[in-house]
Amino acid sequence: MGIIELQHVNVDFADKKRKIVHAVHDVSLTVEKGDIYGIVGFSGAGKSTLVRTINLLQKPTAGNIKVNGTDFVKDGKQVISNKNLQLERRKIGMIFQNFNLLNEITVVENVAFALKHSGLKDKEIEEKSLKLLELVDLKEKADFYPVQLSGGQQQRVAIARALANEPDILISDEATSALDPQNTQQILTLLKKLKEELNLTIVLITHEMSAVKKICDKVALMQQGKIIENGTLRDVVLHPKNSLTKSFVGGSLEVINTLESLNLTKLNDHEAIYQLIYSLANVTKSIIIDLYRQIGVETSMLYGNVELLDDEPIGTLLVLVKGDSDKQKQTVAFLTEEGVAVTRLNEKGNLYD
């Protein structure tokens, strides 16, 4: 039994013409206690809508929702009382892209604001707020105002506030999207640290696969309101089944930027670009040399990268292979047999069409 259980959840809206829009369609997933679970997809995929059903900020149209062993929704109907829902929501912290801090009060007062209904005395609230700021390495900024802080520092304040009621679950809804790469890495590192120190379960909503790769244990990929693939991070990265997943897990933005910088013209019938993703622990030989020896194709490396998934090095290569259609089929078959995830791309870095 997971700490979050969603079964066949739907969220439907009616547009201006009263046409039904399926924002979330028949989604089932289980988040185990202590997981960092990534939900990734492009804008409009339904990620945020889905996750807002966890604490019923968005009411589902159908399905079952259970959190912390408590039924929230059965068959699309809320079964928890509003009073108990408010209590359960305190166990679910949330952080957002835009921080949602109050600019007219200080940093420590922003954190304390989350404790105003806690029953603690003013002195206790202040002490707890300062401890929370210390936890996110911002105690020295307690008397500053949000506008005096960087974006990364403001997000740290928002995290401290989200932890004020000692939640079991922390939902991060595109919380790094407005940050530069350095601050993004710092926030992700902080989230992983807090997960370990506080025994948190974290749900990370993002359109950035790099963020998922950095800290997540499991991942679900969403498209048009549906989960099209999910599993452990390693399995999804190394053995993607869906074509969109194959594009996503390889760092597609870097791939696209690389191909744009090369300014390739339209590929001819005997040329193909492939994105290759593989475990360096399993694939120890040179991929390019092996292709030449086994298939007899000329292969050029356009881009290469190695990153760590749970301390395991994972390689990504972008290669241009020259050979007729039969040789191209042999290339894909050989690489697949070697345990390499192969995605064919066009000269713009998108899925081959």
Coordinates of C-alpha atoms in Angstrom, one line a residue:
M1 CA 0.0 0.0 0.0
G2 CA 1.4 3.4 -1.0
I3 CA 1.3 6.7 0.8
I4 CA -0.5 8.1 -2.3
E5 CA -2.9 5.9 -4.3
L6 CA -4.7 7.1 -7.4
Q7 CA -7.0 4.7 -9.2
H8 CA -8.6 5.5 -12.6
V9 CA -8.7 9.2 -11.9
N10 CA -10.4 11.5 -14.4
V11 CA -10.6 15.3 -14.4
D12 CA -13.0 16.7 -17.0
F13 CA -13.7 20.4 -17.8
A14 CA -16.3 21.9 -20.1
D15 CA -14.9 24.6 -22.5
K16 CA -16.7 27.7 -23.7
K17 CA -18.7 25.7 -26.2
R18 CA -19.6 23.1 -23.5
K19 CA -17.4 20.5 -25.1
I20 CA -15.9 18.1 -22.6
V21 CA -12.1 18.4 -22.2
H22 CA -10.3 15.4 -20.6
A23 CA -7.5 17.1 -18.6
V24 CA -6.7 13.9 -16.8
H25 CA -7.9 10.6 -18.2
D26 CA -8.0 7.2 -16.4
V27 CA -4.7 7.7 -14.4
S28 CA -3.6 5.2 -11.9
L29 CA -0.4 5.4 -9.9
T30 CA 1.0 4.5 -6.5
V31 CA 3.7 6.6 -4.7
E32 CA 5.5 4.6 -2.0
K33 CA 6.5 6.2 1.3
G34 CA 10.0 7.7 1.0
D35 CA 9.9 7.9 -2.8
I36 CA 10.8 11.0 -4.8
Y37 CA 8.3 10.4 -7.6
G38 CA 8.7 12.5 -10.8
I39 CA 5.7 13.3 -13.0
V40 CA 7.1 14.8 -16.2
G41 CA 5.6 16.0 -19.5
F42 CA 5.3 19.0 -21.7
S43 CA 3.1 22.0 -20.9
G44 CA -0.6 21.0 -21.1
A45 CA 0.1 17.3 -20.4
G46 CA -2.1 17.4 -17.2
K47 CA 0.6 17.1 -14.6
S48 CA -0.4 19.9 -12.3
T49 CA -4.1 19.1 -12.6
L50 CA -3.4 15.5 -11.7
V51 CA -1.3 16.3 -8.7
R52 CA -3.7 18.9 -7.3
T53 CA -6.2 16.0 -7.0
I54 CA -4.0 14.5 -4.3
N55 CA -5.1 17.1 -1.8
L56 CA -8.4 17.9 -3.6
L57 CA -7.4 21.4 -4.6
Q58 CA -8.8 19.9 -7.8
K59 CA -11.8 17.7 -7.5
P60 CA -11.7 14.6 -9.8
T61 CA -14.6 13.7 -12.0
A62 CA -14.1 10.0 -11.5
G63 CA -11.8 7.5 -9.7
N64 CA -10.5 6.8 -6.2
I65 CA -7.9 8.7 -4.1
K66 CA -6.3 7.6 -0.9
V67 CA -3.6 9.5 1.0
N68 CA -1.8 8.3 4.1
G69 CA -4.3 5.4 4.4
T70 CA -7.3 7.8 4.3
D71 CA -9.9 7.6 1.6
F72 CA -10.4 11.1 0.1
V73 CA -12.5 10.1 -3.0
K74 CA -14.4 7.0 -4.0
D75 CA -16.0 6.6 -7.4
G76 CA -15.4 10.3 -8.1
K77 CA -17.2 11.4 -4.8
Q78 CA -15.5 13.1 -1.9
V79 CA -15.9 10.8 1.1
I80 CA -13.7 12.7 3.6
S81 CA -15.4 15.6 5.5
N82 CA -14.2 19.1 4.8
K83 CA -13.0 19.4 8.4
N84 CA -10.9 16.3 8.2
L85 CA -9.7 17.3 4.8
Q86 CA -8.2 20.5 6.2
L87 CA -6.4 18.4 8.8
E88 CA -5.0 16.0 6.2
R89 CA -3.9 18.9 4.0
R90 CA -1.5 20.0 6.7
K91 CA 0.3 16.7 6.1
I92 CA 0.8 17.7 2.5
G93 CA 3.2 20.6 1.9
M94 CA 3.3 22.4 -1.5
I95 CA 5.9 24.6 -3.3
F96 CA 5.3 26.4 -6.6
Q97 CA 7.1 28.0 -9.5
N98 CA 6.3 31.5 -8.3
F99 CA 7.1 31.1 -4.6
N100 CA 3.9 32.7 -3.4
L101 CA 5.6 34.7 -0.7
L102 CA 4.1 37.8 1.0
N103 CA 6.3 40.7 0.0
E104 CA 5.1 43.0 2.8
I105 CA 6.4 40.8 5.6
T106 CA 9.8 39.4 6.5
V107 CA 11.2 36.0 5.6
V108 CA 10.7 34.6 9.1
E109 CA 7.2 36.1 9.2
N110 CA 6.4 34.3 5.9
V111 CA 7.4 31.0 7.5
A112 CA 5.5 31.8 10.7
F113 CA 2.4 32.6 8.6
A114 CA 1.9 28.8 8.0
L115 CA 1.8 28.2 11.8
K116 CA -0.8 30.7 12.7
H117 CA -3.4 27.9 13.3
S118 CA -1.0 25.5 14.9
G119 CA -1.9 26.3 18.5
L120 CA 1.7 27.2 19.3
K121 CA 2.5 30.4 21.3
D122 CA 4.1 33.3 19.5
K123 CA 7.5 32.6 21.0
E124 CA 7.3 28.9 19.9
I125 CA 6.2 29.9 16.4
E126 CA 9.2 32.2 16.1
E127 CA 11.6 29.6 17.4
K128 CA 10.2 26.9 15.0
S129 CA 10.3 29.3 12.0
L130 CA 14.0 30.1 12.7
K131 CA 14.8 26.4 12.9
L132 CA 13.1 25.8 9.6
L133 CA 15.1 28.6 8.0
E134 CA 18.2 27.1 9.4
L135 CA 17.2 23.8 7.8
V136 CA 17.2 25.4 4.4
D137 CA 20.4 27.5 5.2
L138 CA 18.7 30.9 5.4
K139 CA 18.6 31.7 9.1
E140 CA 20.8 34.7 8.5
K141 CA 18.2 36.2 6.2
A142 CA 15.3 35.9 8.7
D143 CA 14.7 39.7 8.9
F144 CA 15.1 40.3 5.2
Y145 CA 12.1 40.9 2.9
P146 CA 11.5 38.5 0.0
V147 CA 12.3 41.1 -2.6
Q148 CA 15.8 41.3 -1.1
L149 CA 16.5 37.7 -1.9
S150 CA 17.5 35.8 -5.1
G151 CA 15.0 33.5 -6.7
G152 CA 16.7 30.5 -5.3
Q153 CA 16.6 32.0 -1.8
Q154 CA 12.9 32.8 -2.1
Q155 CA 12.2 29.2 -3.1
R156 CA 14.1 28.1 0.0
V157 CA 11.8 30.3 2.1
A158 CA 8.8 28.7 0.4
I159 CA 10.2 25.2 1.2
A160 CA 10.7 26.2 4.8
R161 CA 7.1 27.4 5.0
A162 CA 5.8 24.2 3.3
L163 CA 7.6 22.2 6.0
A164 CA 6.1 24.2 8.9
N165 CA 3.4 21.8 9.8
E166 CA 5.7 18.8 9.5
P167 CA 4.1 17.2 6.5
D168 CA 4.6 13.6 5.4
I169 CA 4.3 14.6 1.7
L170 CA 5.9 17.5 -0.2
I171 CA 4.5 18.4 -3.6
S172 CA 6.9 20.4 -5.9
D173 CA 4.9 21.9 -8.8
E174 CA 7.4 23.2 -11.3
A175 CA 9.3 24.7 -8.3
T176 CA 12.6 25.0 -10.3
S177 CA 11.2 26.2 -13.6
A178 CA 11.8 29.9 -12.8
L179 CA 15.3 29.4 -11.6
D180 CA 18.7 29.5 -13.4
P181 CA 20.6 26.2 -13.7
Q182 CA 22.8 26.8 -10.6
N183 CA 19.9 27.6 -8.3
T184 CA 17.9 24.6 -9.8
Q185 CA 20.7 22.2 -8.9
Q186 CA 20.9 23.7 -5.4
I187 CA 17.1 23.4 -4.8
L188 CA 17.1 19.8 -6.1
T189 CA 20.0 18.9 -3.9
L190 CA 18.2 20.5 -0.9
L191 CA 15.0 18.5 -1.7
K192 CA 16.9 15.2 -1.7
K193 CA 18.6 16.2 1.6
L194 CA 15.3 17.0 3.2
K195 CA 13.7 13.8 2.0
E196 CA 16.5 11.8 3.7
E197 CA 16.6 13.9 6.9
L198 CA 12.8 14.3 7.4
N199 CA 11.7 11.0 5.8
L200 CA 9.6 12.9 3.3
T201 CA 7.8 11.6 0.3
I202 CA 8.2 14.0 -2.6
V203 CA 6.1 14.3 -5.7
L204 CA 8.1 16.4 -8.3
I205 CA 6.1 17.9 -11.2
T206 CA 8.3 19.2 -14.0
H207 CA 8.8 19.4 -17.7
E208 CA 12.6 19.1 -17.2
M209 CA 13.8 15.5 -17.4
S210 CA 17.2 16.6 -16.1
A211 CA 15.5 17.4 -12.7
V212 CA 13.9 14.0 -12.6
K213 CA 17.3 12.3 -13.4
K214 CA 18.9 14.3 -10.6
I215 CA 16.8 13.1 -7.6
C216 CA 13.9 10.9 -8.5
D217 CA 13.5 7.2 -7.7
K218 CA 10.5 6.6 -10.0
V219 CA 9.0 8.5 -12.8
A220 CA 5.7 8.8 -14.8
L221 CA 5.6 10.5 -18.2
M222 CA 2.3 12.2 -19.1
Q223 CA 0.9 13.2 -22.5
Q224 CA -2.6 14.6 -23.2
G225 CA -3.9 13.8 -19.7
K226 CA -2.7 10.2 -19.7
I227 CA 0.3 8.4 -18.2
I228 CA 2.0 6.8 -21.2
E229 CA 4.9 5.2 -19.3
N230 CA 6.0 4.8 -15.7
G231 CA 8.4 2.8 -13.6
T232 CA 11.8 3.1 -11.8
L233 CA 13.9 5.9 -13.1
R234 CA 16.6 3.5 -14.3
D235 CA 14.1 1.3 -16.2
V236 CA 12.4 4.2 -17.9
V237 CA 15.7 5.8 -18.9
L238 CA 17.4 2.6 -20.1
H239 CA 14.4 0.8 -21.5
P240 CA 11.9 3.4 -22.7
K241 CA 8.9 1.8 -24.5
N242 CA 7.1 4.9 -25.8
S243 CA 8.6 7.1 -28.6
L244 CA 8.0 10.3 -26.7
T245 CA 9.7 8.8 -23.7
K246 CA 12.7 7.9 -25.8
S247 CA 13.0 11.5 -26.9
F248 CA 12.4 12.9 -23.4
V249 CA 15.0 10.8 -21.5
G250 CA 17.9 11.6 -23.7
G251 CA 18.0 15.3 -22.8
S252 CA 16.1 16.3 -26.0
L253 CA 16.7 20.1 -25.5
E254 CA 20.5 19.6 -25.6
V255 CA 20.1 17.3 -28.6
I256 CA 18.0 19.8 -30.5
N257 CA 20.4 22.6 -29.7
T258 CA 23.3 20.5 -30.9
L259 CA 21.6 19.7 -34.2
E260 CA 20.6 23.3 -34.7
S261 CA 24.2 24.5 -34.2
L262 CA 25.4 21.9 -36.8
N263 CA 22.9 23.4 -39.3
L264 CA 22.3 20.1 -41.0
T265 CA 20.4 20.2 -44.3
K266 CA 17.7 17.6 -45.2
L267 CA 19.1 14.1 -44.7
N268 CA 19.3 11.9 -47.8
D269 CA 17.9 8.4 -48.0
H270 CA 21.1 6.8 -46.8
E271 CA 21.6 8.9 -43.7
A272 CA 19.9 8.7 -40.3
I273 CA 20.5 10.4 -36.9
Y274 CA 20.0 8.2 -33.8
Q275 CA 19.9 9.1 -30.1
L276 CA 21.5 6.3 -28.1
I277 CA 21.1 5.8 -24.3
Y278 CA 22.8 3.0 -22.5
S279 CA 24.4 1.9 -19.2
L280 CA 28.2 2.2 -19.3
A281 CA 28.3 -0.7 -16.8
N282 CA 26.6 -3.0 -19.4
V283 CA 28.0 -1.5 -22.6
T284 CA 31.8 -1.3 -22.2
K285 CA 32.9 -1.4 -25.8
S286 CA 33.0 1.5 -28.3
I287 CA 29.6 1.8 -29.8
I288 CA 30.8 3.5 -33.0
I289 CA 33.7 1.0 -33.6
D290 CA 31.3 -2.0 -33.0
L291 CA 28.9 -0.6 -35.5
Y292 CA 31.6 -0.4 -38.2
R293 CA 32.9 -3.9 -37.4
Q294 CA 29.5 -5.6 -37.2
I295 CA 27.4 -3.8 -39.7
G296 CA 29.9 -2.0 -41.9
V297 CA 28.3 1.5 -41.6
E298 CA 30.1 4.8 -41.3
T299 CA 29.2 6.5 -38.1
S300 CA 29.9 10.0 -36.9
M301 CA 29.4 11.1 -33.3
L302 CA 27.6 14.5 -33.1
Y303 CA 27.1 14.7 -29.3
G304 CA 28.0 12.8 -26.2
N305 CA 27.2 13.0 -22.5
V306 CA 27.6 10.9 -19.3
E307 CA 25.4 11.4 -16.2
L308 CA 24.8 9.6 -13.0
L309 CA 21.6 7.8 -12.1
D310 CA 21.9 6.7 -8.5
D311 CA 25.7 6.5 -8.9
E312 CA 25.4 4.5 -12.1
P313 CA 27.0 6.2 -15.2
I314 CA 24.5 6.5 -18.1
G315 CA 25.7 7.5 -21.5
T316 CA 23.9 9.4 -24.2
L317 CA 25.2 9.6 -27.8
L318 CA 23.9 11.4 -30.9
V319 CA 25.2 9.7 -34.0
L320 CA 24.9 10.1 -37.8
V321 CA 24.8 6.7 -39.5
K322 CA 25.4 6.4 -43.3
G323 CA 24.0 3.3 -45.0
D324 CA 21.1 2.0 -47.0
S325 CA 17.7 1.1 -45.5
D326 CA 18.8 -2.5 -44.8
K327 CA 22.0 -1.3 -43.0
Q328 CA 19.9 1.1 -41.0
K329 CA 17.6 -1.7 -39.9
Q330 CA 20.6 -3.8 -39.0
T331 CA 22.0 -0.9 -37.0
V332 CA 18.9 -0.5 -34.9
A333 CA 18.6 -4.3 -34.3
F334 CA 22.3 -4.6 -33.3
L335 CA 22.1 -1.7 -30.9
T336 CA 18.8 -2.9 -29.4
E337 CA 20.4 -6.4 -28.9
E338 CA 23.3 -4.7 -27.0
G339 CA 20.9 -3.1 -24.5
V340 CA 20.9 0.4 -26.1
A341 CA 17.7 2.5 -26.2
V342 CA 17.6 3.8 -29.8
T343 CA 15.5 6.7 -31.1
R344 CA 15.7 7.9 -34.7
L345 CA 15.6 11.7 -35.0
N346 CA 15.3 14.1 -37.9
E347 CA 17.9 16.8 -38.6
K348 CA 16.0 19.2 -36.3
G349 CA 16.3 16.9 -33.3
N350 CA 12.7 15.8 -33.3
L351 CA 11.3 12.3 -33.6
Y352 CA 11.8 11.1 -37.1
D353 CA 8.9 11.7 -39.4

